[in-house]
């Protein structure tokens, strides 16, 4: 029973981790190709036609700043500064987004918030890949379930930081654009994929630790029942020996009683 529960927990966790990886890769690869859902995946979409040096519509992705529909993307930049949407310009952009960082395009707040969120997202992705590899053995072993649970919990920690920072950054940027009289909206696909992956990783962590604990008490009872005594016999063997001896003693007493009755009959 415990093995079947552990196997089911491990299998479900493996499916959840695989699903979270797919969702995370959708976010990371947004802007790379113009296929669905990658062409609809972005963190923020804003009308920047009134901003000097910017596209009419700017969409912020993981590696790129693109135009509408994730077309007309710039060069891929790791942890790209927020203001790379208007390099060489910036006049007309919300004042809260402008600053001296990122070649004089981005404020300190947005520069570091997005940069740390970007790095934490990448760390979580790598850790989640490692947890998927260890989870392949989770349905077969309590130890593998425990190790996999630790790896997923580690990935979940970094991913929680990443998702929280990125959500806070782009929600605030959307509000700054709207306060400046420009249309802006949060990317439903990017944040839906992100928080969907978070939920899958959280459930996988719970299931893996439950699978690790499944059958622990029964296995300990099994070990206690087969503890070897000092004379080299197990408790089961001792109990069986006692039952056999009691049966032999019962048969012996029956024979003695019969012989006594026969002697009495002869003298009578």
CSV table of C-alpha atoms in Angstrom, one decimal:
chain,number,residue,atom,x,y,z
A,1,UNK,CA,0.0,0.0,0.0
A,2,UNK,CA,2.8,2.4,1.0
A,3,UNK,CA,4.7,1.7,-2.2
A,4,UNK,CA,1.6,2.3,-4.4
A,5,UNK,CA,1.0,5.7,-2.6
A,6,UNK,CA,4.7,6.6,-3.0
A,7,UNK,CA,4.6,5.6,-6.7
A,8,UNK,CA,1.5,7.7,-7.4
A,9,UNK,CA,2.9,10.7,-5.5
A,10,UNK,CA,6.2,10.5,-7.4
A,11,UNK,CA,4.4,10.1,-10.8
A,12,UNK,CA,2.1,13.1,-10.2
A,13,UNK,CA,5.1,15.2,-9.0
A,14,UNK,CA,7.1,14.3,-12.1
A,15,UNK,CA,4.2,15.4,-14.3
A,16,UNK,CA,3.8,18.7,-12.4
A,17,UNK,CA,7.5,19.5,-12.6
A,18,UNK,CA,7.6,18.7,-16.3
A,19,UNK,CA,4.6,21.0,-16.8
A,20,UNK,CA,6.2,23.8,-14.8
A,21,UNK,CA,9.3,23.5,-17.0
A,22,UNK,CA,7.3,23.9,-20.1
A,23,UNK,CA,5.6,27.0,-18.8
A,24,UNK,CA,8.9,28.5,-17.7
A,25,UNK,CA,10.4,27.9,-21.1
A,26,UNK,CA,7.4,29.6,-22.7
A,27,UNK,CA,8.3,32.7,-20.8
A,28,UNK,CA,12.1,32.5,-21.4
A,29,UNK,CA,11.7,31.9,-25.1
A,30,UNK,CA,9.1,34.7,-25.7
A,31,UNK,CA,10.1,36.9,-28.6
A,32,UNK,CA,12.4,34.2,-30.1
A,33,UNK,CA,9.8,33.0,-32.5
A,34,UNK,CA,6.5,34.3,-33.9
A,35,UNK,CA,4.5,31.2,-33.1
A,36,UNK,CA,1.7,30.9,-30.5
A,37,UNK,CA,1.9,31.2,-27.6
A,38,UNK,CA,5.4,32.9,-27.8
A,39,UNK,CA,4.0,35.8,-29.9
A,40,UNK,CA,1.5,36.5,-27.1
A,41,UNK,CA,3.9,36.2,-24.2
A,42,UNK,CA,5.3,39.4,-22.7
A,43,UNK,CA,5.5,41.0,-19.3
A,44,UNK,CA,4.3,44.4,-20.2
A,45,UNK,CA,2.8,46.1,-23.3
A,46,UNK,CA,2.7,49.9,-23.5
A,47,UNK,CA,2.0,52.5,-26.1
A,48,UNK,CA,5.3,54.3,-26.6
A,49,UNK,CA,4.6,56.2,-29.8
A,50,UNK,CA,5.1,59.5,-27.9
A,51,UNK,CA,8.5,58.4,-26.5
A,52,UNK,CA,11.6,59.5,-28.4
A,53,UNK,CA,13.6,56.6,-29.7
A,54,UNK,CA,10.9,54.0,-29.0
A,55,UNK,CA,8.6,51.9,-31.1
A,56,UNK,CA,4.9,52.8,-31.4
A,57,UNK,CA,4.2,49.8,-29.1
A,58,UNK,CA,6.8,48.2,-26.8
A,59,UNK,CA,6.5,44.8,-25.3
A,60,UNK,CA,9.0,43.7,-22.7
A,61,UNK,CA,10.1,40.0,-22.8
A,62,UNK,CA,12.7,37.9,-21.0
A,63,UNK,CA,15.5,38.7,-23.5
A,64,UNK,CA,14.0,41.3,-25.8
A,65,UNK,CA,12.1,44.5,-26.1
A,66,UNK,CA,9.8,43.9,-29.1
A,67,UNK,CA,7.1,45.7,-31.1
A,68,UNK,CA,3.5,44.7,-31.3
A,69,UNK,CA,3.0,40.9,-31.6
A,70,UNK,CA,6.6,40.4,-30.5
A,71,UNK,CA,7.8,41.6,-33.9
A,72,UNK,CA,10.6,44.0,-34.6
A,73,UNK,CA,12.6,42.8,-31.6
A,74,UNK,CA,15.9,44.2,-30.6
A,75,UNK,CA,19.1,42.3,-29.8
A,76,UNK,CA,18.8,39.7,-27.0
A,77,UNK,CA,20.3,41.1,-23.8
A,78,UNK,CA,20.5,39.2,-20.5
A,79,UNK,CA,18.7,41.1,-17.8
A,80,UNK,CA,18.2,44.0,-20.2
A,81,UNK,CA,17.6,47.4,-18.6
A,82,UNK,CA,14.0,48.6,-18.7
A,83,UNK,CA,14.9,51.7,-20.7
A,84,UNK,CA,16.4,49.8,-23.6
A,85,UNK,CA,13.0,50.3,-25.3
A,86,UNK,CA,14.2,53.9,-26.0
A,87,UNK,CA,18.0,53.8,-26.1
A,88,UNK,CA,19.2,57.2,-27.3
A,89,UNK,CA,16.0,58.9,-26.4
A,90,UNK,CA,13.5,58.7,-23.6
A,91,UNK,CA,11.8,62.0,-23.8
A,92,UNK,CA,8.1,61.5,-23.2
A,93,UNK,CA,8.6,58.3,-21.1
A,94,UNK,CA,7.3,58.3,-17.5
A,95,UNK,CA,9.7,60.1,-15.2
A,96,UNK,CA,9.7,57.2,-12.8
A,97,UNK,CA,11.2,54.9,-15.4
A,98,UNK,CA,14.0,57.2,-16.4
A,99,UNK,CA,17.4,57.4,-14.7
A,100,UNK,CA,21.1,57.1,-15.0
A,101,UNK,CA,21.4,53.3,-15.2
A,102,UNK,CA,21.4,51.2,-18.3
A,103,UNK,CA,23.2,53.8,-20.6
A,104,UNK,CA,21.2,56.6,-19.0
A,105,UNK,CA,17.8,55.1,-19.8
A,106,UNK,CA,16.5,53.4,-16.6
A,107,UNK,CA,16.0,54.5,-13.0
A,108,UNK,CA,17.8,52.7,-10.2
A,109,UNK,CA,14.6,51.0,-9.0
A,110,UNK,CA,13.6,49.4,-12.3
A,111,UNK,CA,17.2,48.6,-13.2
A,112,UNK,CA,17.9,46.5,-10.1
A,113,UNK,CA,14.4,45.1,-9.6
A,114,UNK,CA,14.2,43.7,-13.1
A,115,UNK,CA,17.9,42.5,-13.0
A,116,UNK,CA,17.5,40.5,-9.8
A,117,UNK,CA,14.1,39.1,-10.9
A,118,UNK,CA,15.7,38.0,-14.2
A,119,UNK,CA,18.6,36.3,-12.4
A,120,UNK,CA,16.4,34.5,-9.9
A,121,UNK,CA,14.2,33.3,-12.7
A,122,UNK,CA,17.2,31.7,-14.4
A,123,UNK,CA,18.4,30.1,-11.2
A,124,UNK,CA,15.0,28.7,-10.5
A,125,UNK,CA,14.8,27.3,-14.1
A,126,UNK,CA,18.2,25.5,-13.7
A,127,UNK,CA,17.3,24.2,-10.2
A,128,UNK,CA,13.9,22.9,-11.6
A,129,UNK,CA,15.7,21.0,-14.4
A,130,UNK,CA,17.9,19.3,-11.8
A,131,UNK,CA,14.8,18.4,-9.7
A,132,UNK,CA,13.1,16.9,-12.7
A,133,UNK,CA,16.1,14.6,-13.3
A,134,UNK,CA,16.1,13.4,-9.6
A,135,UNK,CA,12.3,13.0,-9.7
A,136,UNK,CA,12.6,10.3,-12.3
A,137,UNK,CA,13.4,7.9,-9.4
A,138,UNK,CA,10.9,9.3,-7.0
A,139,UNK,CA,8.2,6.7,-7.7
A,140,UNK,CA,10.6,3.9,-6.8
A,141,UNK,CA,12.4,5.2,-3.6
A,142,UNK,CA,11.6,7.1,-0.5
A,143,UNK,CA,15.2,8.5,-0.6
A,144,UNK,CA,14.7,9.7,-4.1
A,145,UNK,CA,11.4,11.4,-3.2
A,146,UNK,CA,13.1,13.2,-0.3
A,147,UNK,CA,16.0,14.4,-2.4
A,148,UNK,CA,13.7,15.5,-5.2
A,149,UNK,CA,11.5,17.3,-2.7
A,150,UNK,CA,14.6,19.2,-1.5
A,151,UNK,CA,15.6,20.2,-5.0
A,152,UNK,CA,12.1,21.3,-5.9
A,153,UNK,CA,11.8,23.3,-2.7
A,154,UNK,CA,15.1,25.0,-3.5
A,155,UNK,CA,13.8,25.9,-7.0
A,156,UNK,CA,10.6,27.1,-5.6
A,157,UNK,CA,12.4,29.4,-3.2
A,158,UNK,CA,14.2,31.1,-6.0
A,159,UNK,CA,11.2,31.1,-8.3
A,160,UNK,CA,9.1,32.8,-5.6
A,161,UNK,CA,11.6,35.6,-5.4
A,162,UNK,CA,11.7,35.9,-9.2
A,163,UNK,CA,7.9,35.9,-9.7
A,164,UNK,CA,7.4,38.3,-6.9
A,165,UNK,CA,10.0,40.8,-8.1
A,166,UNK,CA,8.9,40.6,-11.7
A,167,UNK,CA,5.2,41.1,-10.8
A,168,UNK,CA,6.0,44.1,-8.6
A,169,UNK,CA,8.2,45.6,-11.2
A,170,UNK,CA,5.9,45.4,-14.2
A,171,UNK,CA,2.7,46.2,-12.3
A,172,UNK,CA,4.4,49.4,-11.0
A,173,UNK,CA,5.7,50.2,-14.6
A,174,UNK,CA,2.1,49.7,-15.9
A,175,UNK,CA,0.8,52.2,-13.4
A,176,UNK,CA,3.6,54.7,-14.2
A,177,UNK,CA,2.7,54.5,-17.9
A,178,UNK,CA,-1.0,55.0,-17.2
A,179,UNK,CA,-0.3,57.9,-14.9
A,180,UNK,CA,1.6,59.4,-17.8
A,181,UNK,CA,-1.4,59.1,-20.0
A,182,UNK,CA,-0.2,56.1,-22.0
A,183,UNK,CA,-2.0,52.8,-22.5
A,184,UNK,CA,-0.3,49.9,-20.8
A,185,UNK,CA,-1.3,46.4,-19.8
A,186,UNK,CA,0.3,43.4,-18.0
A,187,UNK,CA,1.0,40.3,-20.2
A,188,UNK,CA,-1.6,37.7,-19.2
A,189,UNK,CA,0.3,34.8,-20.8
A,190,UNK,CA,3.7,35.6,-19.2
A,191,UNK,CA,2.3,36.0,-15.7
A,192,UNK,CA,-0.2,33.2,-16.1
A,193,UNK,CA,2.6,30.9,-17.2
A,194,UNK,CA,4.8,32.1,-14.3
A,195,UNK,CA,2.3,31.7,-11.5
A,196,UNK,CA,1.0,28.5,-13.0
A,197,UNK,CA,4.5,27.1,-12.9
A,198,UNK,CA,4.8,28.3,-9.3
A,199,UNK,CA,1.6,26.4,-8.4
A,200,UNK,CA,2.8,23.2,-10.1
A,201,UNK,CA,6.2,23.4,-8.3
A,202,UNK,CA,4.5,24.0,-4.9
A,203,UNK,CA,2.2,21.0,-5.4
A,204,UNK,CA,5.1,18.8,-6.6
A,205,UNK,CA,7.0,19.7,-3.4
A,206,UNK,CA,4.1,18.7,-1.2
A,207,UNK,CA,3.5,15.4,-3.0
A,208,UNK,CA,7.2,14.5,-3.0
A,209,UNK,CA,7.6,15.0,0.8
A,210,UNK,CA,4.3,13.1,1.3
A,211,UNK,CA,5.7,10.3,-0.8
A,212,UNK,CA,8.9,10.3,1.2
A,213,UNK,CA,7.0,9.9,4.4
A,214,UNK,CA,4.6,7.2,3.1
A,215,UNK,CA,5.2,3.8,4.6
A,216,UNK,CA,7.8,5.0,7.2
A,217,UNK,CA,6.0,3.7,10.3
A,218,UNK,CA,5.1,0.3,8.7
A,219,UNK,CA,8.6,-0.3,7.6
A,220,UNK,CA,9.9,0.5,11.1
A,221,UNK,CA,7.4,-2.0,12.5
A,222,UNK,CA,8.6,-4.6,10.0
A,223,UNK,CA,12.2,-4.1,11.0
A,224,UNK,CA,11.3,-4.4,14.7
A,225,UNK,CA,9.5,-7.6,14.1
A,226,UNK,CA,12.6,-9.1,12.5
A,227,UNK,CA,15.2,-7.9,15.0
A,228,UNK,CA,17.8,-10.6,15.6
A,229,UNK,CA,18.2,-11.8,19.2
A,230,UNK,CA,21.5,-12.5,20.8
A,231,UNK,CA,21.4,-16.2,20.0
A,232,UNK,CA,21.1,-15.5,16.3
A,233,UNK,CA,17.3,-16.1,15.9
A,234,UNK,CA,14.7,-13.6,15.1
A,235,UNK,CA,11.6,-12.7,17.0
A,236,UNK,CA,9.4,-14.5,14.5
A,237,UNK,CA,11.5,-17.7,14.9
A,238,UNK,CA,11.3,-17.4,18.7
A,239,UNK,CA,7.5,-17.1,18.6
A,240,UNK,CA,7.2,-20.0,16.2
A,241,UNK,CA,9.5,-22.2,18.4
A,242,UNK,CA,7.4,-21.4,21.5
A,243,UNK,CA,4.2,-22.3,19.7
A,244,UNK,CA,5.7,-25.7,18.6
A,245,UNK,CA,7.0,-26.3,22.1
A,246,UNK,CA,3.6,-25.7,23.6
A,247,UNK,CA,2.0,-28.1,21.1
A,248,UNK,CA,4.6,-30.8,22.0
A,249,UNK,CA,4.0,-30.3,25.7
A,250,UNK,CA,0.3,-30.6,25.2
A,251,UNK,CA,0.7,-33.8,23.3
A,252,UNK,CA,3.1,-35.1,26.0
A,253,UNK,CA,0.7,-34.4,28.8
A,254,UNK,CA,-2.1,-36.2,26.9
A,255,UNK,CA,0.1,-39.3,26.6
A,256,UNK,CA,1.0,-39.2,30.3
A,257,UNK,CA,-2.6,-39.0,31.3
A,258,UNK,CA,-3.4,-42.0,29.1
A,259,UNK,CA,-0.6,-44.1,30.6
A,260,UNK,CA,-1.7,-43.3,34.1
A,261,UNK,CA,-5.3,-44.3,33.4
A,262,UNK,CA,-4.1,-47.7,32.0
A,263,UNK,CA,-2.0,-48.4,35.1
A,264,UNK,CA,-5.0,-47.7,37.3
A,265,UNK,CA,-7.2,-49.9,35.2
A,266,UNK,CA,-4.7,-52.8,35.5
A,267,UNK,CA,-4.5,-52.6,39.3
A,268,UNK,CA,-8.2,-52.3,39.6
